[in-house]
PDB file of C-alpha atoms in Angstrom:
ATOM      1  CA  PRO A 789     116.661 119.753  77.150  1.00 50.00           C
ATOM      2  CA  GLY A 790     115.977 115.914  76.731  1.00 51.00           C
ATOM      3  CA  THR A 791     116.941 113.655  79.677  1.00 57.00           C
ATOM      4  CA  CYS A 792     119.488 115.552  81.230  1.00 81.00           C
ATOM      5  CA  PRO A 793     120.825 115.302  84.741  1.00 89.00           C
ATOM      6  CA  GLN A 794     119.324 119.049  85.373  1.00 90.00           C
ATOM      7  CA  ARG A 795     115.975 118.199  83.814  1.00 92.00           C
ATOM      8  CA  ALA A 796     115.474 115.226  86.217  1.00 91.00           C
ATOM      9  CA  ARG A 797     116.353 117.208  89.354  1.00 94.00           C
ATOM     10  CA  ASN A 798     114.132 120.217  88.040  1.00 95.00           C
ATOM     11  CA  LEU A 799     111.650 116.829  87.920  1.00 94.00           C
ATOM     12  CA  ARG A 800     112.680 115.391  90.972  1.00 94.00           C
ATOM     13  CA  THR A 801     112.085 118.865  92.576  1.00 96.00           C
ATOM     14  CA  ALA A 802     108.796 120.033  91.521  1.00 95.00           C
ATOM     15  CA  LEU A 803     107.160 116.652  92.404  1.00 93.00           C
ATOM     16  CA  ARG A 804     108.442 117.050  95.873  1.00 93.00           C
ATOM     17  CA  LEU A 805     107.170 120.557  96.353  1.00 95.00           C
ATOM     18  CA  MET A 806     103.982 119.589  94.051  1.00 92.00           C
ATOM     19  CA  SER A 807     103.058 116.609  96.256  1.00 88.00           C
ATOM     20  CA  ALA A 808     103.636 118.792  99.658  1.00 89.00           C
ATOM     21  CA  GLN A 809     102.032 122.158  98.584  1.00 90.00           C
ATOM     22  CA  GLY A 810      99.303 120.889  95.438  1.00 86.00           C
ATOM     23  CA  PHE A 811      99.736 121.499  91.763  1.00 86.00           C
ATOM     24  CA  ALA A 812      98.231 125.343  92.080  1.00 85.00           C
ATOM     25  CA  GLY A 813      99.937 126.157  95.164  1.00 90.00           C
ATOM     26  CA  THR A 814     103.330 125.458  93.770  1.00 94.00           C
ATOM     27  CA  SER A 815     104.377 128.268  91.177  1.00 95.00           C
ATOM     28  CA  MET A 816     107.044 127.772  88.693  1.00 96.00           C
ATOM     29  CA  ARG A 817     109.348 130.605  90.530  1.00 97.00           C
ATOM     30  CA  THR A 818     108.935 128.571  93.655  1.00 97.00           C
ATOM     31  CA  ILE A 819     110.389 125.523  91.948  1.00 97.00           C
ATOM     32  CA  ALA A 820     112.905 127.478  90.062  1.00 96.00           C
ATOM     33  CA  THR A 821     114.169 128.814  93.353  1.00 96.00           C
ATOM     34  CA  ALA A 822     114.253 125.359  94.854  1.00 97.00           C
ATOM     35  CA  CYS A 823     116.331 123.913  91.801  1.00 95.00           C
ATOM     36  CA  ASP A 824     119.017 126.955  92.001  1.00 95.00           C
ATOM     37  CA  LEU A 825     117.542 128.377  88.579  1.00 95.00           C
ATOM     38  CA  ASN A 826     115.814 131.366  87.660  1.00 94.00           C
ATOM     39  CA  VAL A 827     112.158 131.107  86.235  1.00 95.00           C
ATOM     40  CA  ALA A 828     113.254 131.839  82.251  1.00 96.00           C
ATOM     41  CA  THR A 829     116.140 128.782  82.754  1.00 95.00           C
ATOM     42  CA  LEU A 830     112.749 126.737  84.234  1.00 96.00           C
ATOM     43  CA  TYR A 831     110.397 127.883  81.217  1.00 95.00           C
ATOM     44  CA  HIS A 832     113.268 126.478  79.062  1.00 94.00           C
ATOM     45  CA  TYR A 833     113.044 122.993  80.383  1.00 94.00           C
ATOM     46  CA  PHE A 834     109.490 123.213  80.939  1.00 96.00           C
ATOM     47  CA  PRO A 835     106.727 125.726  79.249  1.00 96.00           C
ATOM     48  CA  SER A 836     104.208 125.435  81.966  1.00 94.00           C
ATOM     49  CA  LYS A 837     103.358 123.461  85.196  1.00 90.00           C
ATOM     50  CA  ALA A 838     101.110 121.300  83.057  1.00 88.00           C
ATOM     51  CA  ASP A 839     104.242 120.181  81.097  1.00 92.00           C
ATOM     52  CA  ILE A 840     105.841 119.130  84.280  1.00 93.00           C
ATOM     53  CA  LEU A 841     102.831 117.063  85.342  1.00 86.00           C
ATOM     54  CA  ARG A 842     102.898 115.124  81.992  1.00 84.00           C
ATOM     55  CA  ALA A 843     106.488 115.236  82.082  1.00 89.00           C
ATOM     56  CA  LEU A 844     106.402 113.623  85.196  1.00 86.00           C
ATOM     57  CA  VAL A 845     103.914 110.733  84.471  1.00 78.00           C
ATOM     58  CA  LYS A 846     106.203 110.124  81.208  1.00 78.00           C
ATOM     59  CA  GLU A 847     109.454 109.952  83.099  1.00 78.00           C
ATOM     60  CA  ARG A 848     108.047 107.780  85.823  1.00 70.00           C
ATOM     61  CA  ALA A 849     106.988 104.942  82.912  1.00 56.00           C
ATOM     62  CA  TYR A 850     103.368 105.554  83.589  1.00 61.00           C
ATOM     63  CA  PRO A 851     101.215 103.966  81.510  1.00 56.00           C
ATOM     64  CA  ASP A 852     104.376 101.891  80.179  1.00 62.00           C
ATOM     65  CA  ARG A 853     104.571 100.439  83.884  1.00 69.00           C
ATOM     66  CA  PHE A 854     102.043  98.458  82.896  1.00 76.00           C
ATOM     67  CA  THR A 855     103.473  96.341  79.957  1.00 80.00           C
ATOM     68  CA  GLU A 856     105.576  94.407  82.096  1.00 86.00           C
ATOM     69  CA  THR A 857     104.039  90.929  83.839  1.00 92.00           C
ATOM     70  CA  PRO A 858     104.983  91.353  87.790  1.00 93.00           C
ATOM     71  CA  PRO A 859     107.633  88.360  88.609  1.00 94.00           C
ATOM     72  CA  VAL A 860     104.795  86.493  90.216  1.00 96.00           C
ATOM     73  CA  ASP A 861     105.928  82.745  91.063  1.00 94.00           C
ATOM     74  CA  THR A 862     103.448  80.456  88.978  1.00 94.00           C
ATOM     75  CA  ALA A 863     104.053  77.604  91.378  1.00 95.00           C
ATOM     76  CA  LEU A 864     102.254  78.994  93.891  1.00 96.00           C
ATOM     77  CA  PRO A 865      98.488  77.955  94.690  1.00 95.00           C
ATOM     78  CA  PRO A 866      96.176  80.237  92.974  1.00 95.00           C
ATOM     79  CA  ARG A 867      94.865  82.067  95.874  1.00 94.00           C
ATOM     80  CA  GLU A 868      98.382  82.733  97.002  1.00 96.00           C
ATOM     81  CA  ARG A 869      99.471  83.673  93.699  1.00 96.00           C
ATOM     82  CA  LEU A 870      97.102  86.157  93.286  1.00 96.00           C
ATOM     83  CA  VAL A 871      97.929  88.003  96.992  1.00 95.00           C
ATOM     84  CA  ASP A 872     101.675  87.956  96.055  1.00 96.00           C
ATOM     85  CA  LEU A 873     100.450  89.681  92.185  1.00 96.00           C
ATOM     86  CA  MET A 874      98.798  92.203  94.401  1.00 94.00           C
ATOM     87  CA  THR A 875     101.417  92.740  97.091  1.00 94.00           C
ATOM     88  CA  ARG A 876     103.917  93.599  94.072  1.00 92.00           C
ATOM     89  CA  LEU A 877     101.277  96.040  92.409  1.00 92.00           C
ATOM     90  CA  TRP A 878     101.378  97.893  95.889  1.00 91.00           C
ATOM     91  CA  GLN A 879     104.834  97.290  96.336  1.00 90.00           C
ATOM     92  CA  SER A 880     105.145  99.226  93.017  1.00 88.00           C
ATOM     93  CA  ALA A 881     102.368 101.948  93.620  1.00 87.00           C
ATOM     94  CA  LEU A 882     104.215 102.929  96.732  1.00 87.00           C
ATOM     95  CA  ALA A 883     107.298 103.601  94.597  1.00 86.00           C
ATOM     96  CA  GLU A 884     105.583 106.196  93.415  1.00 85.00           C
ATOM     97  CA  ARG A 885     103.610 107.565  96.122  1.00 86.00           C
ATOM     98  CA  GLU A 886     104.550 111.172  95.935  1.00 87.00           C
ATOM     99  CA  LEU A 887     103.098 111.294  92.164  1.00 86.00           C
ATOM    100  CA  LEU A 888     100.099 109.439  92.962  1.00 86.00           C
ATOM    101  CA  ARG A 889      99.271 111.764  95.742  1.00 85.00           C
ATOM    102  CA  LEU A 890      99.596 114.539  93.461  1.00 86.00           C
ATOM    103  CA  VAL A 891      97.442 113.388  90.859  1.00 85.00           C
ATOM    104  CA  LEU A 892      94.984 112.158  93.563  1.00 85.00           C
ATOM    105  CA  SER A 893      94.650 115.449  95.704  1.00 83.00           C
ATOM    106  CA  GLU A 894      94.534 117.634  92.211  1.00 83.00           C
ATOM    107  CA  GLY A 895      91.970 115.339  90.532  1.00 84.00           C
ATOM    108  CA  LEU A 896      89.886 115.548  93.673  1.00 84.00           C
ATOM    109  CA  ARG A 897      90.376 119.215  93.328  1.00 85.00           C
ATOM    110  CA  GLY A 898      88.922 119.511  89.603  1.00 85.00           C
ATOM    111  CA  ASP A 899      92.599 119.622  88.036  1.00 82.00           C
ATOM    112  CA  GLU A 900      91.493 118.361  84.377  1.00 86.00           C
ATOM    113  CA  LEU A 901      94.927 117.355  83.682  1.00 84.00           C
ATOM    114  CA  SER A 902      95.121 115.021  86.767  1.00 83.00           C
ATOM    115  CA  ARG A 903      91.359 113.813  86.272  1.00 87.00           C
ATOM    116  CA  GLY A 904      92.666 112.770  82.514  1.00 86.00           C
ATOM    117  CA  VAL A 905      95.923 111.063  84.119  1.00 83.00           C
ATOM    118  CA  ALA A 906      94.102 109.558  86.966  1.00 85.00           C
ATOM    119  CA  GLY A 907      91.459 108.189  83.894  1.00 88.00           C
ATOM    120  CA  GLY A 908      94.322 107.008  81.908  1.00 85.00           C
ATOM    121  CA  LEU A 909      95.777 105.303  84.640  1.00 85.00           C
ATOM    122  CA  THR A 910      92.907 103.319  85.560  1.00 88.00           C
ATOM    123  CA  ILE A 911      92.403 102.503  81.988  1.00 89.00           C
ATOM    124  CA  ALA A 912      95.711 100.976  81.998  1.00 88.00           C
ATOM    125  CA  ALA A 913      95.371  98.932  85.250  1.00 91.00           C
ATOM    126  CA  ASP A 914      92.332  97.027  84.218  1.00 94.00           C
ATOM    127  CA  ALA A 915      94.009  96.061  81.073  1.00 93.00           C
ATOM    128  CA  SER A 916      96.981  95.372  82.457  1.00 93.00           C
ATOM    129  CA  ILE A 917      95.663  93.242  85.731  1.00 95.00           C
ATOM    130  CA  ALA A 918      92.973  91.633  82.989  1.00 96.00           C
ATOM    131  CA  ARG A 919      95.849  90.500  80.900  1.00 95.00           C
ATOM    132  CA  TRP A 920      98.209  89.347  83.600  1.00 96.00           C
ATOM    133  CA  LEU A 921      95.552  87.440  85.034  1.00 96.00           C
ATOM    134  CA  ALA A 922      95.224  85.150  81.700  1.00 95.00           C
ATOM    135  CA  GLU A 923      98.924  84.565  81.958  1.00 95.00           C
ATOM    136  CA  LEU A 924      99.446  83.904  85.652  1.00 96.00           C
ATOM    137  CA  PHE A 925      96.037  82.309  86.234  1.00 95.00           C
ATOM    138  CA  PRO A 926      95.291  79.863  83.187  1.00 93.00           C
ATOM    139  CA  GLU A 927      92.854  78.406  85.885  1.00 90.00           C
ATOM    140  CA  LEU A 928      90.845  81.328  86.203  1.00 88.00           C
ATOM    141  CA  PRO A 929      87.193  80.991  84.995  1.00 73.00           C
ATOM    142  CA  SER A 930      85.626  83.415  82.904  1.00 83.00           C
ATOM    143  CA  GLY A 931      85.391  87.255  83.884  1.00 88.00           C
ATOM    144  CA  ARG A 932      88.775  88.129  84.183  1.00 92.00           C
ATOM    145  CA  THR A 933      88.043  91.856  83.143  1.00 94.00           C
ATOM    146  CA  ARG A 934      85.223  92.266  86.133  1.00 95.00           C
ATOM    147  CA  ILE A 935      87.988  90.726  88.401  1.00 95.00           C
ATOM    148  CA  ALA A 936      90.558  92.935  87.274  1.00 96.00           C
ATOM    149  CA  ARG A 937      88.590  95.875  87.951  1.00 96.00           C
ATOM    150  CA  LEU A 938      87.509  94.620  91.419  1.00 95.00           C
ATOM    151  CA  LEU A 939      91.493  94.094  92.074  1.00 96.00           C
ATOM    152  CA  ARG A 940      92.463  97.700  91.194  1.00 94.00           C
ATOM    153  CA  ALA A 941      89.345  99.132  93.152  1.00 94.00           C
ATOM    154  CA  LEU A 942      90.778  97.174  96.197  1.00 94.00           C
ATOM    155  CA  LEU A 943      94.444  98.725  95.073  1.00 92.00           C
ATOM    156  CA  GLU A 944      92.798 102.345  94.767  1.00 90.00           C
ATOM    157  CA  THR A 945      90.867 102.191  97.963  1.00 90.00           C
ATOM    158  CA  ALA A 946      94.155 100.849  99.718  1.00 90.00           C
ATOM    159  CA  LEU A 947      96.360 103.957  98.346  1.00 88.00           C
ATOM    160  CA  VAL A 948      93.595 106.360  99.837  1.00 87.00           C
ATOM    161  CA  ASP A 949      93.710 104.816 103.182  1.00 86.00           C
ATOM    162  CA  HIS A 950      97.629 105.202 103.211  1.00 86.00           C
ATOM    163  CA  LEU A 951      97.781 108.528 101.286  1.00 82.00           C
ATOM    164  CA  ALA A 952      95.043 110.456 102.803  1.00 76.00           C
ATOM    165  CA  ALA A 953      94.013 108.978 105.840  1.00 73.00           C
ATOM    166  CA  ALA A 954      97.600 107.422 106.677  1.00 74.00           C
ATOM    167  CA  ARG A 955      95.787 104.645 108.520  1.00 75.00           C
ATOM    168  CA  PRO A 956      98.134 101.950 109.751  1.00 82.00           C
ATOM    169  CA  GLY A 957      98.244  98.488 108.611  1.00 86.00           C
ATOM    170  CA  VAL A 958      96.943  98.869 105.035  1.00 87.00           C
ATOM    171  CA  ARG A 959      99.200  96.336 103.470  1.00 86.00           C
ATOM    172  CA  GLU A 960      97.848  93.876 105.716  1.00 90.00           C
ATOM    173  CA  ARG A 961      94.104  94.631 105.354  1.00 90.00           C
ATOM    174  CA  LEU A 962      94.804  94.422 101.245  1.00 90.00           C
ATOM    175  CA  ARG A 963      96.227  91.301 101.780  1.00 92.00           C
ATOM    176  CA  GLU A 964      93.333  89.889 103.644  1.00 94.00           C
ATOM    177  CA  GLU A 965      90.968  91.737 101.220  1.00 94.00           C
ATOM    178  CA  VAL A 966      92.677  90.048  98.294  1.00 94.00           C
ATOM    179  CA  ALA A 967      92.941  86.838  99.998  1.00 94.00           C
ATOM    180  CA  ASP A 968      89.155  86.993 100.952  1.00 93.00           C
ATOM    181  CA  LEU A 969      88.620  87.678  96.971  1.00 93.00           C
ATOM    182  CA  ALA A 970      90.465  84.765  96.037  1.00 93.00           C
ATOM    183  CA  GLY A 971      88.617  82.592  98.264  1.00 92.00           C
ATOM    184  CA  LEU A 972      85.408  83.137  96.036  1.00 91.00           C
ATOM    185  CA  ILE A 973      87.147  83.120  92.841  1.00 91.00           C
ATOM    186  CA  PHE A 974      89.156  80.117  93.582  1.00 90.00           C
ATOM    187  CA  PRO A 975      86.901  78.247  95.879  1.00 86.00           C
ATOM    188  CA  GLU A 976      88.488  74.697  97.423  1.00 81.00           C
ATOM    189  CA  ARG A 977      87.056  71.653  95.978  1.00 70.00           C
ATOM    190  CA  GLY A 978      86.027  68.830  97.246  1.00 52.00           C
TER     191      GLY A 978
END
């Protein structure tokens, strides 16, 4: 089955359904019907719903997504550079809102697979943000790992606000909070 168009269509459909109805609330039969397949054919592509979730994470390039350094303008002052980095991470996360909604909601329901995926994403995000801080902020004092965890936590909070609470102005609040943190990390001299 590899990366054929039908497999990709099956994954897109499964993600849409699972994001809306939940992992437990979406049956293989429901996915097969929405894909205009019989259930046996869907099982040919994916032996289980858990395999669908694993494939979604892998196909969406998580945690590989964290390997490339975001194209932040290093000529910007450090405070603005940090806001730029987090804005890019926010946009990247929003591009995967259905997958993140699914993983978040199922993790909160106690699904072990989703919790494992979420934990893996957290570990990958922390390590990548710390690495990006080292690459993009040579003037940064020590503590990159702690700062990376704080930045990831701000991003997660913004995602919960956006995905679960649907609060308006989340992006702007995230930018303000990152700017506040940047002011503490990079105090003005003089």
